[in-house]
Amino acid sequence: MQINLLLKRGFVLGLALVLTGCAIYSMPGSERAPIETRPAPGETVPDTPEPVATPVPEPYPPAPQPAATDPGVTSAAASLLEKASAASAQGDYEQALALLERAQRIDPNSAEIYLQLARVYAAQGQVEKARDTASRGTLYCRDERECNALRALAR
């Protein structure tokens, strides 16, 4: 009987603590509402300052110009493309793929990167992967040379 009474009291006390904790908890980032105060009788209230207009932000600066080698490749990706071409010419296809995948993360809409990837896959003998990559690259080609080269590898 005494245990039952202690359990009930413990439950009620625990519930009261939980509810108290919930009442004082505020969400992170939320601010409390301001408290309005009234001036004492006979006290004058200074005029509130007028809100200051926030300046209009300047437009974003123009995007960096692409590399001169290909109008569709950013300069960072163009550097990786050059290194990948050199690695591929030396037969280091794994290094070429690593560089091209990195370039693709930088510039995912470059048909030139897709073209180089497809060529490396084809050189490795991964014909199906080369076709899929070239086919995907046709979505991003900007000139006839790229489109024709990608279509040829996609067949």
mmCIF file of C-alpha atoms in Angstrom:
data_model
loop_
_atom_site.group_PDB
_atom_site.id
_atom_site.type_symbol
_atom_site.label_atom_id
_atom_site.label_comp_id
_atom_site.label_asym_id
_atom_site.label_seq_id
_atom_site.Cartn_x
_atom_site.Cartn_y
_atom_site.Cartn_z
ATOM 1 C CA MET A 1 0.000 0.000 0.000
ATOM 2 C CA GLN A 2 2.775 2.394 0.925
ATOM 3 C CA ILE A 3 4.669 1.509 -2.283
ATOM 4 C CA ASN A 4 1.555 2.240 -4.317
ATOM 5 C CA LEU A 5 1.246 5.659 -2.653
ATOM 6 C CA LEU A 6 4.923 6.427 -3.271
ATOM 7 C CA LEU A 7 4.575 5.462 -6.949
ATOM 8 C CA LYS A 8 1.567 7.757 -7.359
ATOM 9 C CA ARG A 9 3.356 10.663 -5.676
ATOM 10 C CA GLY A 10 6.463 10.037 -7.755
ATOM 11 C CA PHE A 11 4.406 9.934 -10.931
ATOM 12 C CA VAL A 12 2.613 13.183 -10.081
ATOM 13 C CA LEU A 13 5.897 14.878 -9.160
ATOM 14 C CA GLY A 14 7.558 13.661 -12.374
ATOM 15 C CA LEU A 15 4.616 14.837 -14.461
ATOM 16 C CA ALA A 16 4.730 18.253 -12.784
ATOM 17 C CA LEU A 17 8.454 18.552 -13.533
ATOM 18 C CA VAL A 18 7.978 17.586 -17.181
ATOM 19 C CA LEU A 19 5.160 20.064 -17.643
ATOM 20 C CA THR A 20 7.169 22.811 -15.956
ATOM 21 C CA GLY A 21 10.096 22.086 -18.244
ATOM 22 C CA CYS A 22 7.837 22.291 -21.292
ATOM 23 C CA ALA A 23 6.432 25.607 -20.162
ATOM 24 C CA ILE A 24 9.813 27.310 -19.975
ATOM 25 C CA TYR A 25 11.397 25.724 -23.041
ATOM 26 C CA SER A 26 11.691 27.892 -26.145
ATOM 27 C CA MET A 27 12.653 26.772 -29.603
ATOM 28 C CA PRO A 28 16.257 27.479 -30.667
ATOM 29 C CA GLY A 29 16.495 30.668 -32.659
ATOM 30 C CA SER A 30 13.162 31.976 -31.438
ATOM 31 C CA GLU A 31 13.067 35.197 -29.539
ATOM 32 C CA ARG A 32 10.734 36.048 -26.714
ATOM 33 C CA ALA A 33 8.001 38.556 -27.353
ATOM 34 C CA PRO A 34 8.891 42.070 -26.261
ATOM 35 C CA ILE A 35 7.310 43.235 -23.018
ATOM 36 C CA GLU A 36 5.278 46.394 -23.337
ATOM 37 C CA THR A 37 5.847 48.925 -20.616
ATOM 38 C CA ARG A 38 3.781 51.971 -19.853
ATOM 39 C CA PRO A 39 5.248 55.257 -18.748
ATOM 40 C CA ALA A 40 4.572 56.445 -15.220
ATOM 41 C CA PRO A 41 1.905 59.124 -14.879
ATOM 42 C CA GLY A 42 3.309 62.508 -15.848
ATOM 43 C CA GLU A 43 6.324 60.983 -17.623
ATOM 44 C CA THR A 44 6.849 62.005 -21.234
ATOM 45 C CA VAL A 45 7.631 59.454 -23.872
ATOM 46 C CA PRO A 46 10.331 60.341 -26.405
ATOM 47 C CA ASP A 47 9.390 60.001 -30.044
ATOM 48 C CA THR A 48 10.389 56.708 -31.533
ATOM 49 C CA PRO A 49 12.981 57.037 -34.289
ATOM 50 C CA GLU A 50 11.825 56.358 -37.793
ATOM 51 C CA PRO A 51 12.964 53.068 -39.248
ATOM 52 C CA VAL A 52 16.068 53.267 -41.380
ATOM 53 C CA ALA A 53 15.687 52.012 -44.936
ATOM 54 C CA THR A 54 18.032 49.161 -45.759
ATOM 55 C CA PRO A 55 20.131 49.711 -48.857
ATOM 56 C CA VAL A 56 19.403 47.632 -51.919
ATOM 57 C CA PRO A 57 22.182 45.075 -52.398
ATOM 58 C CA GLU A 58 24.315 45.291 -55.479
ATOM 59 C CA PRO A 59 23.706 42.650 -58.132
ATOM 60 C CA TYR A 60 25.997 39.637 -58.188
ATOM 61 C CA PRO A 61 29.263 40.090 -60.033
ATOM 62 C CA PRO A 62 29.373 38.461 -63.463
ATOM 63 C CA ALA A 63 30.256 34.780 -63.564
ATOM 64 C CA PRO A 64 33.883 33.946 -64.285
ATOM 65 C CA GLN A 65 34.681 33.678 -67.953
ATOM 66 C CA PRO A 66 35.173 30.147 -69.266
ATOM 67 C CA ALA A 67 38.530 28.967 -70.532
ATOM 68 C CA ALA A 68 39.525 29.922 -74.042
ATOM 69 C CA THR A 69 39.801 26.270 -75.108
ATOM 70 C CA ASP A 70 36.086 25.522 -74.860
ATOM 71 C CA PRO A 71 33.274 28.025 -74.367
ATOM 72 C CA GLY A 72 31.344 25.488 -72.259
ATOM 73 C CA VAL A 73 34.057 24.660 -69.687
ATOM 74 C CA THR A 74 34.985 26.721 -66.631
ATOM 75 C CA SER A 75 38.649 27.533 -66.072
ATOM 76 C CA ALA A 76 39.011 25.137 -63.121
ATOM 77 C CA ALA A 77 37.490 22.292 -65.113
ATOM 78 C CA ALA A 78 39.581 23.191 -68.177
ATOM 79 C CA SER A 79 42.765 22.679 -66.164
ATOM 80 C CA LEU A 80 41.537 19.251 -65.077
ATOM 81 C CA LEU A 81 40.578 18.424 -68.679
ATOM 82 C CA GLU A 82 44.121 19.176 -69.827
ATOM 83 C CA LYS A 83 45.603 16.956 -67.115
ATOM 84 C CA ALA A 84 43.126 14.186 -67.951
ATOM 85 C CA SER A 85 44.027 14.377 -71.644
ATOM 86 C CA ALA A 86 47.713 14.026 -70.776
ATOM 87 C CA ALA A 87 47.008 11.058 -68.480
ATOM 88 C CA SER A 88 44.860 9.414 -71.133
ATOM 89 C CA ALA A 89 47.557 9.927 -73.783
ATOM 90 C CA GLN A 90 50.020 8.115 -71.495
ATOM 91 C CA GLY A 91 47.551 5.245 -71.020
ATOM 92 C CA ASP A 92 46.781 6.099 -67.371
ATOM 93 C CA TYR A 93 43.016 5.765 -67.741
ATOM 94 C CA GLU A 94 42.298 5.504 -64.016
ATOM 95 C CA GLN A 95 43.990 8.851 -63.383
ATOM 96 C CA ALA A 96 42.192 10.350 -66.379
ATOM 97 C CA LEU A 97 38.820 9.139 -65.058
ATOM 98 C CA ALA A 98 39.537 10.532 -61.593
ATOM 99 C CA LEU A 99 40.410 13.941 -63.053
ATOM 100 C CA LEU A 100 37.404 13.949 -65.372
ATOM 101 C CA GLU A 101 34.998 12.998 -62.588
ATOM 102 C CA ARG A 102 36.389 15.831 -60.497
ATOM 103 C CA ALA A 103 35.969 18.217 -63.437
ATOM 104 C CA GLN A 104 32.419 17.006 -63.864
ATOM 105 C CA ARG A 105 31.622 17.820 -60.232
ATOM 106 C CA ILE A 106 32.894 21.352 -60.876
ATOM 107 C CA ASP A 107 31.101 21.778 -64.208
ATOM 108 C CA PRO A 108 28.298 19.177 -64.522
ATOM 109 C CA ASN A 109 26.821 20.764 -67.672
ATOM 110 C CA SER A 110 29.907 20.560 -69.861
ATOM 111 C CA ALA A 111 29.543 18.392 -72.943
ATOM 112 C CA GLU A 112 33.327 18.417 -73.381
ATOM 113 C CA ILE A 113 33.761 16.601 -70.080
ATOM 114 C CA TYR A 114 31.169 14.005 -71.070
ATOM 115 C CA LEU A 115 32.971 13.564 -74.397
ATOM 116 C CA GLN A 116 36.331 12.991 -72.726
ATOM 117 C CA LEU A 117 34.764 10.588 -70.209
ATOM 118 C CA ALA A 118 33.143 8.604 -73.002
ATOM 119 C CA ARG A 119 36.457 8.422 -74.891
ATOM 120 C CA VAL A 120 38.290 7.112 -71.819
ATOM 121 C CA TYR A 121 35.587 4.507 -71.160
ATOM 122 C CA ALA A 122 35.802 3.422 -74.796
ATOM 123 C CA ALA A 123 39.609 3.187 -74.567
ATOM 124 C CA GLN A 124 39.200 0.957 -71.494
ATOM 125 C CA GLY A 125 36.812 -1.294 -73.410
ATOM 126 C CA GLN A 126 33.748 -0.237 -71.390
ATOM 127 C CA VAL A 127 31.640 0.271 -74.507
ATOM 128 C CA GLU A 128 28.242 0.372 -72.801
ATOM 129 C CA LYS A 129 29.406 2.936 -70.239
ATOM 130 C CA ALA A 130 30.962 5.001 -73.045
ATOM 131 C CA ARG A 131 27.639 4.981 -74.934
ATOM 132 C CA ASP A 132 25.638 5.969 -71.864
ATOM 133 C CA THR A 133 28.029 8.789 -71.014
ATOM 134 C CA ALA A 134 28.081 10.113 -74.581
ATOM 135 C CA SER A 135 24.300 9.906 -74.782
ATOM 136 C CA ARG A 136 23.992 11.927 -71.565
ATOM 137 C CA GLY A 137 26.517 14.446 -72.890
ATOM 138 C CA THR A 138 24.374 15.193 -75.954
ATOM 139 C CA LEU A 139 22.006 17.021 -73.616
ATOM 140 C CA TYR A 140 24.693 19.641 -73.000
ATOM 141 C CA CYS A 141 26.458 20.028 -76.366
ATOM 142 C CA ARG A 142 26.710 23.614 -77.586
ATOM 143 C CA ASP A 143 28.270 23.304 -80.984
ATOM 144 C CA GLU A 144 28.104 20.933 -83.932
ATOM 145 C CA ARG A 145 31.564 19.459 -83.328
ATOM 146 C CA GLU A 146 30.704 18.334 -79.786
ATOM 147 C CA CYS A 147 27.287 17.049 -80.789
ATOM 148 C CA ASN A 148 28.650 15.008 -83.685
ATOM 149 C CA ALA A 149 31.463 13.523 -81.595
ATOM 150 C CA LEU A 150 29.062 12.592 -78.781
ATOM 151 C CA ARG A 151 26.535 11.098 -81.199
ATOM 152 C CA ALA A 152 29.267 9.015 -82.817
ATOM 153 C CA LEU A 153 30.256 7.560 -79.430
ATOM 154 C CA ALA A 154 26.617 7.069 -78.389
ATOM 155 C CA ARG A 155 25.968 4.643 -81.289
#
